[in-house]
Coordinates of C-alpha atoms in Angstrom, one line a residue:
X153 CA 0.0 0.0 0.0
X154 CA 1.5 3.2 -1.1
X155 CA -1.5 6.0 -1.2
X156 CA -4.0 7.2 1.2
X157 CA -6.9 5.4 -1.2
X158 CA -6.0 2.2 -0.5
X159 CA -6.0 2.1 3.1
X160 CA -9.8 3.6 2.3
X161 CA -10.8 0.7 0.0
X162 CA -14.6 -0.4 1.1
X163 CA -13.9 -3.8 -0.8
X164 CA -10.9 -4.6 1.2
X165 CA -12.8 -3.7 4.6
X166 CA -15.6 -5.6 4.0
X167 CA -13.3 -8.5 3.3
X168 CA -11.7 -7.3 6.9
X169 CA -15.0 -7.1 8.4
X170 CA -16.2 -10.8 7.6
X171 CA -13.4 -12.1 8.9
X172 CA -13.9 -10.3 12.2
X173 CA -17.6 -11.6 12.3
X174 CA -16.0 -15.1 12.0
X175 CA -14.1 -14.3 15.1
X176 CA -16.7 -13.8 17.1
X177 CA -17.4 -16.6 19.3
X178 CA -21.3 -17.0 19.6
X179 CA -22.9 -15.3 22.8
X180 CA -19.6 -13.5 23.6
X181 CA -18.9 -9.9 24.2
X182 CA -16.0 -7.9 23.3
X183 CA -15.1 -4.1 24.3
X184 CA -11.6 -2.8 23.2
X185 CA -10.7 0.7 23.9
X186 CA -9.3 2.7 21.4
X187 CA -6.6 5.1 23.6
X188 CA -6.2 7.7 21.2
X189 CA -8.6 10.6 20.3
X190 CA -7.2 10.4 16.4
X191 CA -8.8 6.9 16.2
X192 CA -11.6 7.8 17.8
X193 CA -12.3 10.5 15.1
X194 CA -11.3 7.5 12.3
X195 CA -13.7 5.4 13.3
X196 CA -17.1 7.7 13.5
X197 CA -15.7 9.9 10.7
X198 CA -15.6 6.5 8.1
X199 CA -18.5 4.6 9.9
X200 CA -16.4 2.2 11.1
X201 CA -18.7 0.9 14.0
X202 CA -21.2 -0.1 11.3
X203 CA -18.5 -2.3 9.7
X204 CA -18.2 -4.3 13.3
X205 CA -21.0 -7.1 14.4
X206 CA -23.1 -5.9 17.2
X207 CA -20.8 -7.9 19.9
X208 CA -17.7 -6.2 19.5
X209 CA -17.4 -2.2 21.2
X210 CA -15.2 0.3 21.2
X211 CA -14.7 2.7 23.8
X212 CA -12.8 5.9 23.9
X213 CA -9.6 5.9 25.8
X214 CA -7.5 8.9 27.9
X215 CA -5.6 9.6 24.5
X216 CA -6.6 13.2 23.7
X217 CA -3.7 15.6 25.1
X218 CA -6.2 18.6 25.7
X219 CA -8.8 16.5 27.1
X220 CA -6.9 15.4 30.2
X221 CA -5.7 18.6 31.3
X222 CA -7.9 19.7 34.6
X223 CA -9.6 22.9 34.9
X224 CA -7.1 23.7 37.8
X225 CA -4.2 23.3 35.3
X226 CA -5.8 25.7 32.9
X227 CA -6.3 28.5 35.6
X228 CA -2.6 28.1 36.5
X229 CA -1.9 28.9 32.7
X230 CA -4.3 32.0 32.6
X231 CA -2.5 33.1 36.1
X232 CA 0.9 33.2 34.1
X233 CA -0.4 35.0 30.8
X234 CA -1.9 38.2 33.3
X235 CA 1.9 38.7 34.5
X236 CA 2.7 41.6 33.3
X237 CA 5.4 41.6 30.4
X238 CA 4.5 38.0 29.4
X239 CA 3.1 36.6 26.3
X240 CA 1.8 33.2 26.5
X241 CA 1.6 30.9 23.5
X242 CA -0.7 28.1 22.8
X243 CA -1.9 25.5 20.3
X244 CA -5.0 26.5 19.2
X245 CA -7.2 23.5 20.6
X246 CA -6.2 25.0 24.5
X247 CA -7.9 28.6 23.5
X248 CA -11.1 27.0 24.4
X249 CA -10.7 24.8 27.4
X250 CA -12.2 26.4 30.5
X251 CA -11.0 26.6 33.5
X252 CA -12.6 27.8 37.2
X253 CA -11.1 31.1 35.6
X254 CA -12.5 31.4 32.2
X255 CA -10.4 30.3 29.1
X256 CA -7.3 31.4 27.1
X257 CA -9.7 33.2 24.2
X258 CA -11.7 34.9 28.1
X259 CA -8.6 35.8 29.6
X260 CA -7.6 37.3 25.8
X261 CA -10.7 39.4 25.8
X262 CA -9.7 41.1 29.4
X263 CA -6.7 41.8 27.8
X264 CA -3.9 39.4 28.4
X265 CA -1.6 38.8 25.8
X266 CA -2.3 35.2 24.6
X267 CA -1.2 33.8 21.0
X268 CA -1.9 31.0 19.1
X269 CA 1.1 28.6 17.6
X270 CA 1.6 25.9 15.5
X271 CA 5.1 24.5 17.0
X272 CA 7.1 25.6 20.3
X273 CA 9.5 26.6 17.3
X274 CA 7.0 29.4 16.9
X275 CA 7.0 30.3 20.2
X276 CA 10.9 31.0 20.7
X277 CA 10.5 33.0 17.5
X278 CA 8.5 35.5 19.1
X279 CA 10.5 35.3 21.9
X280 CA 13.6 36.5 19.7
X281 CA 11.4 39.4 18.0
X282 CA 9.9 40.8 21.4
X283 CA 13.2 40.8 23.8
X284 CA 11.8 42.8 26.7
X285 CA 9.1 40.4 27.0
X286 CA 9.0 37.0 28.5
X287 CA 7.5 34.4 26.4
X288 CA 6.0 31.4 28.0
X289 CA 5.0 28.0 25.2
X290 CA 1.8 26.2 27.4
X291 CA 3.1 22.8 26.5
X292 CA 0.6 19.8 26.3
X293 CA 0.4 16.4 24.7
X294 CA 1.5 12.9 25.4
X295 CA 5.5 11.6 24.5
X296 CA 4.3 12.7 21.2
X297 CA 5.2 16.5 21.5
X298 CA 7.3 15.9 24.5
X299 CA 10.3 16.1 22.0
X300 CA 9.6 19.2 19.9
X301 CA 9.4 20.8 23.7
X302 CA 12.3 19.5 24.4
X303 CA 14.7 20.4 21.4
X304 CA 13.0 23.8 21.6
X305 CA 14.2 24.7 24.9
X306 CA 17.9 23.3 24.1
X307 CA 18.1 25.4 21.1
X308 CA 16.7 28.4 23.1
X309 CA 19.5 27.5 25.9
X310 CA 22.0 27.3 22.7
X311 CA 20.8 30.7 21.4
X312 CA 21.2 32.0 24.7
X313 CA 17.7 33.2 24.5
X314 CA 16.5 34.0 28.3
X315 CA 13.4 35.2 27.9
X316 CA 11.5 32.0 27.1
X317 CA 10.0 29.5 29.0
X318 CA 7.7 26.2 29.1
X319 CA 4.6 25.5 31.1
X320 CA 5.2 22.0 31.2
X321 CA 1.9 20.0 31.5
X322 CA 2.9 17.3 28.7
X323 CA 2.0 13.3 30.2
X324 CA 3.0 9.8 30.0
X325 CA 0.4 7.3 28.5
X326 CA 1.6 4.2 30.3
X327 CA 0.5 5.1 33.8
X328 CA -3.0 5.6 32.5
X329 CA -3.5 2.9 30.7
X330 CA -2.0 1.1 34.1
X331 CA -4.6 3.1 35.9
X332 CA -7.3 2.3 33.3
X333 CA -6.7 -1.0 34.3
X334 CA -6.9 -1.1 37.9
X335 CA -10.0 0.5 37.7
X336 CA -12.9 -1.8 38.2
X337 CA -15.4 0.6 36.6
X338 CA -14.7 -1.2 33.0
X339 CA -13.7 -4.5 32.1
X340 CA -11.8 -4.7 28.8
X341 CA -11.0 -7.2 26.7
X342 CA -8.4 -5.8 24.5
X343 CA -6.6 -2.2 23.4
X344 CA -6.0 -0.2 20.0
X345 CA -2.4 1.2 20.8
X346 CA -1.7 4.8 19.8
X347 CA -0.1 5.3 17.0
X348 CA 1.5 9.2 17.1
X349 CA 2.7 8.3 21.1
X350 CA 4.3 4.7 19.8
X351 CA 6.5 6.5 17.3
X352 CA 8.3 8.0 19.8
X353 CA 8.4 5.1 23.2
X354 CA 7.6 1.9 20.1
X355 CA 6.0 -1.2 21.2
X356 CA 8.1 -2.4 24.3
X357 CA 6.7 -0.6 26.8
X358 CA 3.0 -1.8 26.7
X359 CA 4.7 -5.6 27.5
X360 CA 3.1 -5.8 30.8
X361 CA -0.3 -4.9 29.8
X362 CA -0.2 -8.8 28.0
X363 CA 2.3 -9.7 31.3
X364 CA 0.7 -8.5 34.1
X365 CA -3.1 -8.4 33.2
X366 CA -3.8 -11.2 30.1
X367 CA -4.7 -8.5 27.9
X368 CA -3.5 -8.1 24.1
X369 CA -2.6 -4.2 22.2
X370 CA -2.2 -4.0 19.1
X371 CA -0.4 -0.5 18.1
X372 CA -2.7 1.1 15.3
X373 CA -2.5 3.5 12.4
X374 CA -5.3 5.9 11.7
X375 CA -6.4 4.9 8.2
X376 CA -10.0 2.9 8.0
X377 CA -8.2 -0.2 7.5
X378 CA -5.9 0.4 9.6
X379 CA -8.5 0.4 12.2
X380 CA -10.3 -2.2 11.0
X381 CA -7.0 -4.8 11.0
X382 CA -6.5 -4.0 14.7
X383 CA -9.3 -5.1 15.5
X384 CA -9.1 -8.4 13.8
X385 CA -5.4 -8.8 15.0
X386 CA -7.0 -8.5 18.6
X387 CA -10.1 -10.8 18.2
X388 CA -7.3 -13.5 16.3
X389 CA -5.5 -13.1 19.8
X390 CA -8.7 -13.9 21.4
X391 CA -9.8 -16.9 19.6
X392 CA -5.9 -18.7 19.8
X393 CA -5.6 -17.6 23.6
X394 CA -3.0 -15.2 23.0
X395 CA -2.5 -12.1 25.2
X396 CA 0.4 -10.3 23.1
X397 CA 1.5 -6.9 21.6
X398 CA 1.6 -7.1 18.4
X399 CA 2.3 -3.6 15.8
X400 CA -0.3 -3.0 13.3
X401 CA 1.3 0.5 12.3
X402 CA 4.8 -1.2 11.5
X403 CA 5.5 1.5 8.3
X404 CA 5.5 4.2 11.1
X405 CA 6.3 2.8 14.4
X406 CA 9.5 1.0 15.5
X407 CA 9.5 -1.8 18.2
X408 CA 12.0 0.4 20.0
X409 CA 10.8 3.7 19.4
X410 CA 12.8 6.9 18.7
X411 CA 16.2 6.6 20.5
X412 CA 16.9 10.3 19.5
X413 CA 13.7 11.5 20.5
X414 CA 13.8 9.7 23.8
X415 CA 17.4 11.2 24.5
X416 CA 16.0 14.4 24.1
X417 CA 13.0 14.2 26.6
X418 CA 15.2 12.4 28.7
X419 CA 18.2 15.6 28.9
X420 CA 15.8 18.2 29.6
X421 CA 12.9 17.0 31.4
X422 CA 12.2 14.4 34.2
X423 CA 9.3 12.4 35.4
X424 CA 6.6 14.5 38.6
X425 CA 6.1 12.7 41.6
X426 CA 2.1 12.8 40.5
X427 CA 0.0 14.6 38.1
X428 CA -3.8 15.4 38.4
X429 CA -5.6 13.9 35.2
X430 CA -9.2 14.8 34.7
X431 CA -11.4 11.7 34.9
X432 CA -9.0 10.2 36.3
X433 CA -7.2 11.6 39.5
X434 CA -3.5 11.7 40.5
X435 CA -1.6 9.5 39.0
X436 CA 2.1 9.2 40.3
X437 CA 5.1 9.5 37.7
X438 CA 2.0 10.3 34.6
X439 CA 3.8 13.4 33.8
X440 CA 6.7 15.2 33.1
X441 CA 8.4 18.5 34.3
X442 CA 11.8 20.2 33.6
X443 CA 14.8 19.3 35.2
X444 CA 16.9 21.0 37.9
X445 CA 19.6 22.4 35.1
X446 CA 16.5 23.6 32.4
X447 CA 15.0 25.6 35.6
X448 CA 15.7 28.8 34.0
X449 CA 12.9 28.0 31.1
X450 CA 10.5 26.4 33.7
X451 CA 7.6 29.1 33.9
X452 CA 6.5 27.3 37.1
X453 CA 9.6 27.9 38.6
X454 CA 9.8 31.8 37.3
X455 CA 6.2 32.8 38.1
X456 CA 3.6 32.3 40.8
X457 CA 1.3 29.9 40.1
X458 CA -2.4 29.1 42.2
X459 CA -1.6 25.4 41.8
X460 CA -5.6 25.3 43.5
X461 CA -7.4 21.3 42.5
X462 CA -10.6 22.8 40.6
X463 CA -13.8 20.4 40.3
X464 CA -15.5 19.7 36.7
X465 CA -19.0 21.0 36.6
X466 CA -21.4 18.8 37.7
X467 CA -23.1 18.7 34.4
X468 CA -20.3 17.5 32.7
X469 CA -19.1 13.7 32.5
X470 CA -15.6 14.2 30.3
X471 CA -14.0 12.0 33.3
X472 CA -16.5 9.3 32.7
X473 CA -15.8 9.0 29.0
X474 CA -12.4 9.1 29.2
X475 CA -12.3 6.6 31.2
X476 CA -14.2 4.9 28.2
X477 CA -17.1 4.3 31.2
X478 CA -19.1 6.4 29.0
X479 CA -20.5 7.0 25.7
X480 CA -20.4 10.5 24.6
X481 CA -23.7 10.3 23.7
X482 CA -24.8 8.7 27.6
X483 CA -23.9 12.5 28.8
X484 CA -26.4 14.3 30.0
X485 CA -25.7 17.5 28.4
X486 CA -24.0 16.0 24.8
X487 CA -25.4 17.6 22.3
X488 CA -27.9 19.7 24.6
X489 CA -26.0 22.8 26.4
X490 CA -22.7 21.3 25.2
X491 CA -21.6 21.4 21.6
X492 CA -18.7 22.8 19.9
X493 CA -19.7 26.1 19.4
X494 CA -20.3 26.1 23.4
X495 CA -18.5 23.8 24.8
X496 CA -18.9 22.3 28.9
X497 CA -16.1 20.1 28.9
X498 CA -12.9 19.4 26.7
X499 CA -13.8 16.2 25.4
X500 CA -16.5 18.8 23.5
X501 CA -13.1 21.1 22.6
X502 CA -10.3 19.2 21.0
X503 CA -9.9 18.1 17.7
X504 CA -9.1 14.7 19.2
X505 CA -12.2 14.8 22.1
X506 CA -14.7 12.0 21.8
X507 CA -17.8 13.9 21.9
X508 CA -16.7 16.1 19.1
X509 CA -15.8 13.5 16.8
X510 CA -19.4 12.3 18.2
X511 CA -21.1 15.4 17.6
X512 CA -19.5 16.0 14.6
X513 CA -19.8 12.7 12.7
X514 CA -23.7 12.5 14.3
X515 CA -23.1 9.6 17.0
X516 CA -26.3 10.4 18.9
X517 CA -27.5 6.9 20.2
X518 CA -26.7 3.3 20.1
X519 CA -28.1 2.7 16.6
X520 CA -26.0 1.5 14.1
X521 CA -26.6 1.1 10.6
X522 CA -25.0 -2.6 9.4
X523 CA -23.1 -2.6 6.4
X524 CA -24.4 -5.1 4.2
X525 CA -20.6 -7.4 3.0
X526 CA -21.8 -7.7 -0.4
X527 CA -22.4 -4.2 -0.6
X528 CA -21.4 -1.5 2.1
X529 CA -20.6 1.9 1.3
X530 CA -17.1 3.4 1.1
X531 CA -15.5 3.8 5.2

């Protein structure tokens, strides 16, 4: 497969999808979570669900970076942006996350300067152009982006450029997956690894999910098919009585990872003792901060922050759905007072968050529509 059409081919995954209905062991039940928000949006985007019998679920995992962040988090960034002489920069999905505080576009509109970036590159860019100013990147995301952080900050320490600096909320997807699976709110048979974060840590790490609890990953790519494949790699597991990890996404991700990307993460910024993720809690060593020696471009460590634990809104059950507990849909606002356009929680926000790609793709109930496996229409 070379082109982006053949991992779309609807005759190749309606071969897929009869082969995963032969897989299905009569009266049996499967759930598999899908831990990333990108295959999330694959699989309502192209229908996917429709492909799968009615036995086998998928759930959304904790893999959106923007939807884990907690509201208290958010208000620590806002705190930062009103100190005067700072410019804070952001990805665009953060402008809309609220906090107890408001959000970044709220705290904009009262007049802190707050700009929107495509790369942490960007960030130190301005930094160079406005001297007198101190420029602080809010950095989010999984092992991902960890490394563009990272090689930012050691070109900026290179450059001898002082006034920049990193709010450092980016996490590690291995404790919550771990913590995902000492929950006893959801029993799950199998996982769809993440693509993007396996790039950079590869396949080893996710061992002792097969180890330590008898269940199989298989890491994914975010085509249809690719989808699609995962899933029948995991029910094949199933059926032979295999618990393994297995790499579904070999033309991107490498058993080992990225050694270089790694390195970097690993000179400029260690592991917290605990991290607060929403849905989920604390979770100890689930996050990463700078070290001792990178202090100088640690914004926590330059500026006051509240550092106050701020509760979701009632209405809204993003910790419930990212714990895959959840369908968007089961919400008692989806759709209702929360949408895109205004938004309760983040899972509503992010390019990546389950009930947009819900929303979106119109995922309003249980009902699916079967595709017929002489016919189907194109995922």
């Amino acid at each position: 497969m070379r082109f982006v059409d053949e991992y779309r081919d609807a005759g190749e995954a309606r071969k897929l999808a009869a082969r995963i209905r032969e897989l299905c062991e009569p009266g049996r039940r499967y759930t598999f979570m899908e831990v990333c928000g990108g295959h999330t949006h694959t699989i309502y985007k192209h229908g996917l669900e429709d492909y799968l019998p009615e036995p086998v679920s998928l759930v959304h995992g904790p893999g959106c970076p923007v939807c884990v962040i907690p509201m208290g988090r958010v208000d620590d960034a806002v705190a930062i942006a009103r100190e005067p002489g700072v410019i804070m920069t952001s990805f665009g999905d953060m402008m809309r996350v609220p906090g107890g505080q408001g959000s970044f576009f709220d705290a904009k509109a009262a007049g802190a300067d707050i700009r929107m970036v495509y790369s942490p590159l960007d960030a130190l860019k301005i930094a160079r152009q406005n001297p007198d100013r101190t420029v602080v990147f809010m950095a989010i995301g999984f092992e991902t982006t960890a490394p563009s952080t990272a090689m930012t900050v050691l070109r900026a320490a290179d450059e001898g450029i002082g006034n920049f600096a990193v709010f450092c909320n980016h996490v590690t997807i291995i404790p919550a997956i771990k913590a995902i699976l000492d929950s006893p709110d959801l029993r799950l048979d199998g996982f769809i690894g993440p693509g993007h974060v396996s790039t950079v840590i590869g396949c080893r790490p996710y061992s002792f999910i097969s180890r330590d609890y008898g269940r199989p990953l298989v890491c994914a790519g975010f085509e249809p098919l690719d989808v699609l494949q995962s899933v029948y790699m995991l029910l094949r597991q199933l059926a032979e009585g295999r618990a393994e990890v297995e790499n579904q996404y070999t033309r991107v991700v490498p058993w080992d990872g990225n050694p270089r990307a790694l390195s970097a993460i690993s000179r400029v910024m260690e592991l917290r003792p605990h991290f607060e993720w929403r849905g989920l809690g604390f979770i100890a060593h689930s996050a990463l901060r700078m070290r001792e020696e990178y202090a100088a471009y640690d914004a926590e460590r330059r500026f006051p922050v509240p550092g106050v634990r701020v509760a979701d809104p009632k209405a809204c059950q993003c910790g419930e759905v990212l714990k895959g507990v959840l369908k968007p849909w089961e919400c008692k606002v989806f759709g209702t007072a929360c949408t895109p356009e205004t938004p309760i929680g983040t899972c509503m926000v992010s390019s990546e968050g389950a009930c947009a790609a819900y929303y979106n793709f119109g995922r309003f109930t249980r009902r699916r529509e079967p595709v017929p496996l002489a016919l189907g229409r194109r995922p």
